[in-house]
Tab-separated table of C-alpha atoms in Angstrom:
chain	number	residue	atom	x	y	z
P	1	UNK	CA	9.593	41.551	-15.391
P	2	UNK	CA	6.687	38.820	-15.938
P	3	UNK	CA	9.508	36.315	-15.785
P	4	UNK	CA	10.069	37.241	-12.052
P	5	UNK	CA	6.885	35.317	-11.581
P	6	UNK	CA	6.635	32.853	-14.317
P	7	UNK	CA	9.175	31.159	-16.251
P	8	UNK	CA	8.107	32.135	-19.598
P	9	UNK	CA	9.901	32.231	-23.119
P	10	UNK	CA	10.246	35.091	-24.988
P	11	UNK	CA	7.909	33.547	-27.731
P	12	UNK	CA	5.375	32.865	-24.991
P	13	UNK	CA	5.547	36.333	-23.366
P	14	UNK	CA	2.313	37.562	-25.789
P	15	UNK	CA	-0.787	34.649	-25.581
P	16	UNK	CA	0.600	34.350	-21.719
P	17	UNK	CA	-0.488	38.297	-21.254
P	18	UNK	CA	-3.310	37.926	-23.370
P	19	UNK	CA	-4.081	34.787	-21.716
P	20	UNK	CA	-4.222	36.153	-18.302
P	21	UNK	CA	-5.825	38.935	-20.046
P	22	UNK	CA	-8.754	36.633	-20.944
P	23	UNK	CA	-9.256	35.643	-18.020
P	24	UNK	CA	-9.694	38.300	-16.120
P	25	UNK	CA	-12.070	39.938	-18.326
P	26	UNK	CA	-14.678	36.641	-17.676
P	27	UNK	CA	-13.875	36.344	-14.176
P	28	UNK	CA	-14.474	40.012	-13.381
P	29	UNK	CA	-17.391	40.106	-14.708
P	30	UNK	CA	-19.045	37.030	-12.909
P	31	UNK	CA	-18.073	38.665	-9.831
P	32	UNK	CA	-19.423	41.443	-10.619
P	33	UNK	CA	-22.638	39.556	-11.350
P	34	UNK	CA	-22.083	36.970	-8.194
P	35	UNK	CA	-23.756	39.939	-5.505
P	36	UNK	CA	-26.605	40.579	-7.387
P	37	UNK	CA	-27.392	36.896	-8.131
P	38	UNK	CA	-26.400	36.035	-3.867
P	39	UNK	CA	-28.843	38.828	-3.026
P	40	UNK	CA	-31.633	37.577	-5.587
P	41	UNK	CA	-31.397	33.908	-4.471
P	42	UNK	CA	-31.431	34.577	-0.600
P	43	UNK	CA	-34.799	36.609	-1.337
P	44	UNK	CA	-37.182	33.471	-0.904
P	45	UNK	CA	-34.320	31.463	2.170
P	46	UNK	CA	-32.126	28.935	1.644
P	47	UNK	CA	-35.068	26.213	1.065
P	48	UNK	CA	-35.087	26.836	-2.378
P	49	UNK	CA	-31.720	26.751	-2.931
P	50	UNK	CA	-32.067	22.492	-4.382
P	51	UNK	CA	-34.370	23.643	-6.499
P	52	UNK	CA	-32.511	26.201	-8.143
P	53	UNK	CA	-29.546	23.794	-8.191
P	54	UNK	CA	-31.832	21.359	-10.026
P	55	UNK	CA	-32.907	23.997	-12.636
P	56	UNK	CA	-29.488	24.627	-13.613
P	57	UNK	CA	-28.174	20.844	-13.759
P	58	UNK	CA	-31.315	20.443	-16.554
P	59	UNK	CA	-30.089	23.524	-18.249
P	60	UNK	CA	-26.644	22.143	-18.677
P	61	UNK	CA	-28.575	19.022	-19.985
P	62	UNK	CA	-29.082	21.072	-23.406
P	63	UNK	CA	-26.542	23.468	-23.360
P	64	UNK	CA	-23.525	21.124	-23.168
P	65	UNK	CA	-25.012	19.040	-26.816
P	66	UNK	CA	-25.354	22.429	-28.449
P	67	UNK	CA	-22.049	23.330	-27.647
P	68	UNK	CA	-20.913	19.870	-28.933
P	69	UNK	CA	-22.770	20.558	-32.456
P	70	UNK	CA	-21.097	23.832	-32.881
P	71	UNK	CA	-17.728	22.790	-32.243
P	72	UNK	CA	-18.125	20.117	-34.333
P	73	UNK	CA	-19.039	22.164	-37.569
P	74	UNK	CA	-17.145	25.040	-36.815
P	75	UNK	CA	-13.411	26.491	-35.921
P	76	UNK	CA	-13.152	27.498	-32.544
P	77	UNK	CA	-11.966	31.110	-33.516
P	78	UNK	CA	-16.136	31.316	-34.350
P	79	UNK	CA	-17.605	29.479	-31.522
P	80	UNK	CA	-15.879	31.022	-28.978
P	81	UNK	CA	-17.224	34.243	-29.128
P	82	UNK	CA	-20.560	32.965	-30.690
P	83	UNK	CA	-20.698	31.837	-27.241
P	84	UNK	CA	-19.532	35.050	-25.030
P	85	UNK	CA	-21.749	36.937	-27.354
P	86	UNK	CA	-24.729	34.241	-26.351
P	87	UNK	CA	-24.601	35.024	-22.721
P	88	UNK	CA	-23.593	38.869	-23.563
P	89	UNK	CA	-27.229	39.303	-25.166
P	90	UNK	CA	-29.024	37.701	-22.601
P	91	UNK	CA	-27.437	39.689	-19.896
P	92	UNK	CA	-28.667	42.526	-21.914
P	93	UNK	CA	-32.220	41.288	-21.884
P	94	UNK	CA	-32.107	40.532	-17.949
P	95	UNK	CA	-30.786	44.342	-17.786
P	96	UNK	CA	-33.576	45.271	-19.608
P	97	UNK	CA	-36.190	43.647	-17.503
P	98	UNK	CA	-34.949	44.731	-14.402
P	99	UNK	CA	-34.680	48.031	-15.556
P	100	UNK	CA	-38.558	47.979	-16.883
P	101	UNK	CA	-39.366	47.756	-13.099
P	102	UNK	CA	-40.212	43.847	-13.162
P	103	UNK	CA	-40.612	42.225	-9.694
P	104	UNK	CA	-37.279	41.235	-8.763
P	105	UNK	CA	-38.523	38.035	-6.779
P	106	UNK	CA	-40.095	37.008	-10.477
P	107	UNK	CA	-36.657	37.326	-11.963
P	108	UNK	CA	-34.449	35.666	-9.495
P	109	UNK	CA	-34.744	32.340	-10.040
P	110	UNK	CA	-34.272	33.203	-13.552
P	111	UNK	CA	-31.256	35.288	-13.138
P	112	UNK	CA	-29.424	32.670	-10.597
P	113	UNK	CA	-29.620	29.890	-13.079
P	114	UNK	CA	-28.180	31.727	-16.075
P	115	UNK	CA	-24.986	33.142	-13.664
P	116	UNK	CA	-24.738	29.752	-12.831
P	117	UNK	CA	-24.895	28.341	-16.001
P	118	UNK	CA	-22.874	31.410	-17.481
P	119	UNK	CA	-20.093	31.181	-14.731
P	120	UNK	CA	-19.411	27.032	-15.009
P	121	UNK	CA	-20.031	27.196	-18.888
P	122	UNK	CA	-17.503	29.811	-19.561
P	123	UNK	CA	-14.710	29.081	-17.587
P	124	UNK	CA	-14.956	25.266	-19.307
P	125	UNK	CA	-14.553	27.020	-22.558
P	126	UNK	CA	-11.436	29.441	-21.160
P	127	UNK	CA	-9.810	26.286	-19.894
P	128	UNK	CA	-10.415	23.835	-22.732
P	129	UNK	CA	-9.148	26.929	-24.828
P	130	UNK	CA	-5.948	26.981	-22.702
P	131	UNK	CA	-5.461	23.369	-23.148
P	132	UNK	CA	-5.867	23.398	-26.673
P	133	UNK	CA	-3.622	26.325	-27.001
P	134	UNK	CA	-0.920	24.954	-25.304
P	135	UNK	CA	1.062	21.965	-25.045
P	136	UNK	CA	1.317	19.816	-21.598
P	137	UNK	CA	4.963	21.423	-21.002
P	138	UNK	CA	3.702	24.614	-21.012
P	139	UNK	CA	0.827	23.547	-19.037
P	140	UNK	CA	3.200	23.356	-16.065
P	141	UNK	CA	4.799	26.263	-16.281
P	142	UNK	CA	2.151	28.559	-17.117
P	143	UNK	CA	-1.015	27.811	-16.425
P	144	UNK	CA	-0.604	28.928	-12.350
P	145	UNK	CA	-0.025	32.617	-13.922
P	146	UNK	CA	-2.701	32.267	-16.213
P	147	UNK	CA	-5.023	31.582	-13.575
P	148	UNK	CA	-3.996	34.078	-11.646
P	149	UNK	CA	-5.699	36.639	-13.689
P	150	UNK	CA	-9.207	35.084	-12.820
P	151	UNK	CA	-8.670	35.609	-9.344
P	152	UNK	CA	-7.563	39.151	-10.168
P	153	UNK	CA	-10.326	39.855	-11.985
P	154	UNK	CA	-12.263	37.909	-8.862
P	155	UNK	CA	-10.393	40.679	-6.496
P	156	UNK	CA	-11.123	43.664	-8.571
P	157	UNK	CA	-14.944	42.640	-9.264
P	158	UNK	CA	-15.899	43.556	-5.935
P	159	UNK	CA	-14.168	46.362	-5.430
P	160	UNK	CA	-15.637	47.650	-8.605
P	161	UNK	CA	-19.627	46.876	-6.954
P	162	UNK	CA	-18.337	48.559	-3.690
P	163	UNK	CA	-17.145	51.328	-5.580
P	164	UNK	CA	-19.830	52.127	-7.840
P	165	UNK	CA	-23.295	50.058	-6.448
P	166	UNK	CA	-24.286	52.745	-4.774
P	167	UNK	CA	-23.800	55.993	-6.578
P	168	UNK	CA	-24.381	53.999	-9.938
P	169	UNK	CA	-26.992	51.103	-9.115
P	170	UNK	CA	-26.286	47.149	-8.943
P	171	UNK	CA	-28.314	46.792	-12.101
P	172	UNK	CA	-26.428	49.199	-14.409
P	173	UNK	CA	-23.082	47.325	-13.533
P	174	UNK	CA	-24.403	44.678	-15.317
P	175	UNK	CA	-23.167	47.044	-18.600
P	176	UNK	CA	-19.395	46.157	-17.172
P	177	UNK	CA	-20.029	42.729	-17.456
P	178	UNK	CA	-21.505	42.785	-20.573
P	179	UNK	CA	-18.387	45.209	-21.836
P	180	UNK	CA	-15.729	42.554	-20.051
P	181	UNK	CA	-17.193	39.656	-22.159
P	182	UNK	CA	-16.744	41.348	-25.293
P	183	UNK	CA	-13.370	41.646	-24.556
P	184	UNK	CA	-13.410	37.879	-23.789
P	185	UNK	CA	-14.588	37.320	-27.406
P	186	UNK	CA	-11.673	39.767	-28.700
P	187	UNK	CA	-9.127	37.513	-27.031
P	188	UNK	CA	-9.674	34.407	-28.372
P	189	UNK	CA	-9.824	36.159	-31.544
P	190	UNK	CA	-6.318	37.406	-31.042
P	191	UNK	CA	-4.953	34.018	-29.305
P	192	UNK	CA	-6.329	32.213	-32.265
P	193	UNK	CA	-4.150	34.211	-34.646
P	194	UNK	CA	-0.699	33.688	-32.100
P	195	UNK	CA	1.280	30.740	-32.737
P	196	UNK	CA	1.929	28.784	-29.060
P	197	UNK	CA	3.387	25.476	-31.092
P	198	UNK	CA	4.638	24.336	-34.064
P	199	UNK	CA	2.731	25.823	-36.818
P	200	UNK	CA	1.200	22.497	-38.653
P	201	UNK	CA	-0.409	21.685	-35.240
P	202	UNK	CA	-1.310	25.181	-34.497
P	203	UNK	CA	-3.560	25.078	-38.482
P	204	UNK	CA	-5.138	22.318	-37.456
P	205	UNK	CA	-6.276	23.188	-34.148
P	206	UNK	CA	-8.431	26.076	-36.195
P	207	UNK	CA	-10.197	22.812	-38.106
P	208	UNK	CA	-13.775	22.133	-36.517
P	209	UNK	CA	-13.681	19.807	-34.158
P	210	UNK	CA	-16.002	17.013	-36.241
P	211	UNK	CA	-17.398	13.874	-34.417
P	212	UNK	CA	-21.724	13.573	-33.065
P	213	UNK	CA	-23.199	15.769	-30.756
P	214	UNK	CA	-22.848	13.447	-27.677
P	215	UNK	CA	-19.302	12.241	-28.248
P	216	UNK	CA	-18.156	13.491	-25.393
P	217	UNK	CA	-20.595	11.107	-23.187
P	218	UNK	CA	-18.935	8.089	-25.244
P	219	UNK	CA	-15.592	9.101	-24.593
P	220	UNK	CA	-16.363	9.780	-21.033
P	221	UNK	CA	-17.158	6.243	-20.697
P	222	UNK	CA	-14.766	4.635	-22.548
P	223	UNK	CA	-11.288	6.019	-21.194
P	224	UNK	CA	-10.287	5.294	-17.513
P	225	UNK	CA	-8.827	8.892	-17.549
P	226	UNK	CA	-11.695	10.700	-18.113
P	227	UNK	CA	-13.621	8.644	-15.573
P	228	UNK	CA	-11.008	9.182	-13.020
P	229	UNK	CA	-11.278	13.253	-13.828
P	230	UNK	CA	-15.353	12.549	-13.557
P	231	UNK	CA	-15.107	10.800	-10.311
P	232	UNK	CA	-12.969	13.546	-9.091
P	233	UNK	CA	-15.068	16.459	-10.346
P	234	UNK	CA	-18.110	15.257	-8.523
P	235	UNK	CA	-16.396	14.372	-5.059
P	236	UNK	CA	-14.676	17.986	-5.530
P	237	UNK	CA	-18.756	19.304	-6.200
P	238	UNK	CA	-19.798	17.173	-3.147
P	239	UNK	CA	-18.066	19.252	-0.619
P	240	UNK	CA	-18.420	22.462	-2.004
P	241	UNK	CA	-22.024	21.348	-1.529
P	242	UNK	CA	-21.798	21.023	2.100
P	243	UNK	CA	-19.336	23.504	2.547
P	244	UNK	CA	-21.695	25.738	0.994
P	245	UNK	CA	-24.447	25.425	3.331
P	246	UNK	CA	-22.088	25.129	6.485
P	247	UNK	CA	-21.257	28.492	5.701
P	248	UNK	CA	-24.532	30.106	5.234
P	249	UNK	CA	-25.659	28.283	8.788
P	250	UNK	CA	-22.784	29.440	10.552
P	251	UNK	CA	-22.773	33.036	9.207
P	252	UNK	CA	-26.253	33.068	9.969
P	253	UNK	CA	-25.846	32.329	13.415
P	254	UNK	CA	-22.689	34.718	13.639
P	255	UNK	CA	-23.987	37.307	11.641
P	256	UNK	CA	-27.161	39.497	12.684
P	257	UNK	CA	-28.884	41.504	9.700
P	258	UNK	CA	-28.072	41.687	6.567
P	259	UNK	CA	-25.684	44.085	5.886
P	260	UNK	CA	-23.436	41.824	8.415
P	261	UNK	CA	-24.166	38.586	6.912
P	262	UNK	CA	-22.809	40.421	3.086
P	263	UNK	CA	-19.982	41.555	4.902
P	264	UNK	CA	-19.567	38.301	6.406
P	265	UNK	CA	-19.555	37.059	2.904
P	266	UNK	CA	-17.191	39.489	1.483
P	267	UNK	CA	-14.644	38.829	4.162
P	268	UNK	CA	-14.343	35.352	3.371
P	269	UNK	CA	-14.522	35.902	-0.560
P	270	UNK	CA	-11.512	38.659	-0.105
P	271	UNK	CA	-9.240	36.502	1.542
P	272	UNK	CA	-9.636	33.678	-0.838
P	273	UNK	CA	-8.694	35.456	-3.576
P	274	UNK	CA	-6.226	37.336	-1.686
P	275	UNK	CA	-4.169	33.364	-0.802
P	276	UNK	CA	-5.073	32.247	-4.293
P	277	UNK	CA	-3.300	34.895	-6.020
P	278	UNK	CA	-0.309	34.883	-3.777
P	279	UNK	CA	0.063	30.635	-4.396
P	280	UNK	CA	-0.689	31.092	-7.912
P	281	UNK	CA	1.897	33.705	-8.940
P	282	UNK	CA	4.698	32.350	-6.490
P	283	UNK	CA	4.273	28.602	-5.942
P	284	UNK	CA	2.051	26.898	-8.124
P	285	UNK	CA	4.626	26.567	-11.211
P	286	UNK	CA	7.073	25.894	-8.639
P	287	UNK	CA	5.473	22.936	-7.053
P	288	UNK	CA	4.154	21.532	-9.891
P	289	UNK	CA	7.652	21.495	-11.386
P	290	UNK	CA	9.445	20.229	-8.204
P	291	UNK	CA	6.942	17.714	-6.549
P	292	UNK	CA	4.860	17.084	-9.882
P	293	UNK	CA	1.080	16.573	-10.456
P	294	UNK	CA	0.249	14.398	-7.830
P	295	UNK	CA	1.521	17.100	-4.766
P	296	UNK	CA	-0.803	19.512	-7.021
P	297	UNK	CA	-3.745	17.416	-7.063
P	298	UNK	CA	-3.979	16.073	-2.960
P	299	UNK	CA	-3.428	19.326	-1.401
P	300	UNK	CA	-6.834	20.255	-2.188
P	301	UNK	CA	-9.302	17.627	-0.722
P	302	UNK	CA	-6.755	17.061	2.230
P	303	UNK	CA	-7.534	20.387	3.192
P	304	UNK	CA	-11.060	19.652	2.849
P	305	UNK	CA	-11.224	16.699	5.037
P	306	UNK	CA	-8.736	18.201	7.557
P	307	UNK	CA	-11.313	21.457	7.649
P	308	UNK	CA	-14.397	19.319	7.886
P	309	UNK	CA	-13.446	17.750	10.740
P	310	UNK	CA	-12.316	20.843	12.293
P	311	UNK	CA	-15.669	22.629	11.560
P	312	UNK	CA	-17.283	19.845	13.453
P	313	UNK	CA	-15.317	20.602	16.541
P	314	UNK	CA	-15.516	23.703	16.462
P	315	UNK	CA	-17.814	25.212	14.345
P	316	UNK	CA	-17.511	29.080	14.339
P	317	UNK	CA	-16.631	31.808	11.966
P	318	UNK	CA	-12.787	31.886	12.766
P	319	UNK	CA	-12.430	28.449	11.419
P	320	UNK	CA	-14.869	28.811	8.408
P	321	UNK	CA	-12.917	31.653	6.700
P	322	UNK	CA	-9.372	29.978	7.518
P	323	UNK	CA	-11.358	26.350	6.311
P	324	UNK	CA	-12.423	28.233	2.838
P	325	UNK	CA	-9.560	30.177	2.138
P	326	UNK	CA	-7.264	27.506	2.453
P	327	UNK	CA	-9.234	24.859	0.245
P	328	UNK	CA	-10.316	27.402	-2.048
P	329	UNK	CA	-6.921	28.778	-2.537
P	330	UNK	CA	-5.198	25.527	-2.883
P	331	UNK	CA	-8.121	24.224	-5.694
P	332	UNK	CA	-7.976	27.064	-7.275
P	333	UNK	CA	-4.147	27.843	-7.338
P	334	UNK	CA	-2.932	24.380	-7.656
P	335	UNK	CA	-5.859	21.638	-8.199
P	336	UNK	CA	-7.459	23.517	-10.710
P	337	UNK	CA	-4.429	24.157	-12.884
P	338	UNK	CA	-3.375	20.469	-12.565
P	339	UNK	CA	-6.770	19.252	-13.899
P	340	UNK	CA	-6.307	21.411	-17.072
P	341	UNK	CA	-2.704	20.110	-17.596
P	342	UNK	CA	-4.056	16.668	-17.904
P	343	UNK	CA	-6.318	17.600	-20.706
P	344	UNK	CA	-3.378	18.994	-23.051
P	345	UNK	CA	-2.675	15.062	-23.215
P	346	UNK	CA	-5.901	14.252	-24.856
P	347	UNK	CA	-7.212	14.333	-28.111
P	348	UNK	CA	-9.402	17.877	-29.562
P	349	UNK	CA	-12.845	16.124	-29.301
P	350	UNK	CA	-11.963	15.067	-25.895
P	351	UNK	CA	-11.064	18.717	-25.058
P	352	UNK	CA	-14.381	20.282	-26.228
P	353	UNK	CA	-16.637	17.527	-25.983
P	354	UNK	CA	-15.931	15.239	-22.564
P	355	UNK	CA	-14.367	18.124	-20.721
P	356	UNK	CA	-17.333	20.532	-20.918
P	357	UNK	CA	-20.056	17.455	-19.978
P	358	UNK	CA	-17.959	16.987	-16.679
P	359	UNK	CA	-17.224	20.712	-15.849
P	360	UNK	CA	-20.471	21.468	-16.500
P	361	UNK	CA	-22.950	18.327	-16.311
P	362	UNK	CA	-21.139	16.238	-13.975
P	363	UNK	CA	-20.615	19.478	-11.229
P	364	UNK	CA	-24.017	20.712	-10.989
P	365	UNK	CA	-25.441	17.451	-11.355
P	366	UNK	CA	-23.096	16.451	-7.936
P	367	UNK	CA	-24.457	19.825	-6.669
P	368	UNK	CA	-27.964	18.778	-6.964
P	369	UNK	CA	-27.575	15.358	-5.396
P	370	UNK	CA	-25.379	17.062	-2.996
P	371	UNK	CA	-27.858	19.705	-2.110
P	372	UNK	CA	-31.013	16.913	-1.476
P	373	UNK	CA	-28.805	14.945	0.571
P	374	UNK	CA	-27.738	17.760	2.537
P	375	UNK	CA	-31.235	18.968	3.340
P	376	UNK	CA	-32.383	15.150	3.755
P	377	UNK	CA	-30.047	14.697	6.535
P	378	UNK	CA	-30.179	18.454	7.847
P	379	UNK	CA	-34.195	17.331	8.071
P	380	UNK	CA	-33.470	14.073	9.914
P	381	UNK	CA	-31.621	15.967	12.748
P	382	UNK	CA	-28.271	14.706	11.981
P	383	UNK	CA	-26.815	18.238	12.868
P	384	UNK	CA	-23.958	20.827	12.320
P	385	UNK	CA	-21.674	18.385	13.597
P	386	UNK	CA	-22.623	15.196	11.939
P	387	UNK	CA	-23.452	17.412	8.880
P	388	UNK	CA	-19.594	18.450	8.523
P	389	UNK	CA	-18.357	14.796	9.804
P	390	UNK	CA	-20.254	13.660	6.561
P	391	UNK	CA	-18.135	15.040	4.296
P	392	UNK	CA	-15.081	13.725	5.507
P	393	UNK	CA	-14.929	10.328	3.922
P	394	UNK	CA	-15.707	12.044	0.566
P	395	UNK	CA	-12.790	14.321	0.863
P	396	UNK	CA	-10.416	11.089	1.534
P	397	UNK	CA	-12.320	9.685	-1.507
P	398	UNK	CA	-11.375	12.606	-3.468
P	399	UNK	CA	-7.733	12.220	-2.286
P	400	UNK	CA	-7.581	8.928	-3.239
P	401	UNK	CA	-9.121	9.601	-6.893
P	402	UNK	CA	-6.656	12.535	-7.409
P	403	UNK	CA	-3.742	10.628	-6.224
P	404	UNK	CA	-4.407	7.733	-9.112
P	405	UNK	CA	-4.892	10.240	-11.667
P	406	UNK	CA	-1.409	11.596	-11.011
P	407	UNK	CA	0.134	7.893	-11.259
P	408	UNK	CA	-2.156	7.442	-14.493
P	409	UNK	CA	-0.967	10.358	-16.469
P	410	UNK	CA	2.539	9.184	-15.529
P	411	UNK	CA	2.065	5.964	-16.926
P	412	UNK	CA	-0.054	6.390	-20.028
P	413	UNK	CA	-0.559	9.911	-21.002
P	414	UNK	CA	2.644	11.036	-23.820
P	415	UNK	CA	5.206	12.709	-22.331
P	416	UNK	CA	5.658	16.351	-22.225
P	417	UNK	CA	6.441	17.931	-25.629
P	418	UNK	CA	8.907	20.854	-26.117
P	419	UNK	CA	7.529	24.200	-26.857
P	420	UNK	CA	7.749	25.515	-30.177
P	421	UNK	CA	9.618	28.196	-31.483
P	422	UNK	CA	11.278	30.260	-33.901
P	423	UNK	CA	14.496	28.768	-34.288
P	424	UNK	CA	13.517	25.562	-33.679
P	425	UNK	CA	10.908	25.506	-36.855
P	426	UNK	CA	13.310	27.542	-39.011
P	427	UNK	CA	16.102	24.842	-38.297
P	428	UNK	CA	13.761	21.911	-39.785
């Protein structure tokens, strides 16, 4: 049945499941988290919002070394869930204090920083996971399915606060959460004992990773293709930026109290996820394997410029939701998956060194540059529609920088490597 959707191997069939599996245990949980932080942070306006941004962009500072040590001294079968269970006991401890009666306003800021951190920080580690797991032909085929249990677990989050908030309490869902990352932590455990490749490659991914603590910065600087990815990560973080507060103007103006402003915000969210799964389980493997990396990559901030410009003509709530569910679909269901199949071609230090600094460092240090320019020229009266017209040449920018790092892998990263499998070892 699961090859109706994906074209999977036989071999493949179990760390696919459990892959998508994975997945959807972290990404259900953030959204079950993503209300209560949304609700927190709007407590003191959206003036604050830079600041918060800045907080977590000096967080990832130290987080994104300490990562670096660990997976330098140690296997990732260890550090993997030494991490979920990191974020699992201080989601515990926030529980705690909110349950002790604690002013909510004093926890907030708090509490939005670590989701933050927690939701950029663990999806890096899923996907850097993923590409050390499997090789860049698999990549292509699989990784659109794979994803598509995030966004599942994105769809049944909220349904899981509507369902039980009220009856339960917002705080006490944060047990889910705390339940779904423990399952994280069991799946790598089980991936880490499946066999995706050859076996001698598949030992010596479970070696640590070795190299300094800031390795990744050096390598980040010293290959074009990990500049390119850089470049692209923080153009990509740009527009979110301003798409961000676009939305939360025009949903203010469209949206009176705040039970209709969350609704507001729910409606868009659903039919994200809603697009996203349907591209990711039917056409992302598809495209990919038809019209290659480079049709994967543009679709993405071509969207974005096309909707800026069409949120500066007519800025309303019709064309924000269609704006957001097409880009966020199309990064999600085909950008996304594209930028991990690029780092199956590079080295293991690369993988868990460079490739958490930009997911994590490079995007919410674009956020907080984004969000100070965005007030700065929100403050000089440049307006809604100047506002959105802004982020247009970024967008082509971003097109441009994904387009070269299609042509770039074509040219210099190795080519595509068979899968491994039974009969194929047992023949050598």
């Amino acid at each position: 049945m699961l090859k109706r959707f994906v074209n999977v191997k036989d071999e493949e069939i179990g760390p696919v499941l459990v892959s998508f599996l994975y997945f959807f245990t972290l990404m259900c949980g953030y959204a079950i988290l993503k209300p209560l932080r949304d609700e927190m942070a709007t407590a003191k306006g959206v003036q604050g919002v830079p600041w918060l941004f800045t907080a977590t962009f000096l967080v990832m500072l130290v987080a994104v070394p300490v990562f670096s040590a660990l997976v330098s001294r140690w296997p990732r079968r260890r550090v993997l869930p030494l991490v979920y269970r990191f974020f699992l006991l201080h989601l515990l401890i926030f529980f705690g204090v909110l349950k002790l009666g604690v002013d909510r306003n004093a926890v907030a800021p708090a509490f939005f920083v670590w989701v933050s951190v927690y939701n950029l920080f663990v999806v890096s580690v899923f996907w850097t996971f993923m590409a050390d797991l499997f090789v860049n032909e698999q990549g292509r085929r699989l990784f659109g399915f794979i994803a598509a249990g995030g966004t599942t677990g994105m769809l049944v989050g909220p349904f899981l606060v509507k369902l039980l908030a009220e009856p339960v309490g917002a705080t006490n869902l944060m047990l889910i959460t705390a339940v779904l990352l423990e399952a994280s932590a069991q799946c790598v455990r089980r991936l880490s004992r499946q066999e995706t490749v050859a076996p001698s490659q598949a030992r010596s991914a479970e070696a640590p990773v070795g190299g300094g603590v800031f390795a990744g910065l050096r390598l980040l600087f010293s290959s074009p293709l990990l500049r390119g990815l850089a470049l692209q990560m923080l153009l990509y973080a740009a527009t979110s930026t301003f798409l961000y507060y676009q939305q939360v103007h025009i949903v203010d103006r469209g949206a009176s109290g705040a039970n209709a402003r969350a609704a507001a915000f729910a409606n868009i969210d659903f039919w994200v996820q809603v697009l996203t799964l349907v591209l990711q389980l039917g056409v992302t493997g598809r495209l990919i394997h038809r019209f290659g990396l480079g049709a994967a990559l543009a679709v993405a901030p071509l969207i974005t410029a096309l909707g800026f410009a069409g949120l500066a003509l007519l800025p309303g709530m019709g064309m924000l939701i269609s704006f957001k569910a097409l880009r966020n679909a199309s990064h999600y269901a085909l950008e996304r998956p594209g930028r991990e199949i690029l780092f199956t071609g590079v080295d293991r230090e690369t993988k868990y060194k460079s490739k958490g600094f930009i997911d994590t460092v490079v995007y919410r240090g674009s956020d907080t540059v984004s969000s100070w320019l965005y007030r700065g020229l929100d403050v000089l009266g440049l307006g809604p529609m100047g506002l959105a017209l802004s982020a247009v040449p970024v967008a082509c920018l971003w097109l441009t920088v994904s387009v070269w790092l299609a042509r770039y892998s074509r040219a210099h990263l190795p080519p595509a490597q068979p899968a491994w499998n039974a009969s194929t070892d047992a023949a050598r």
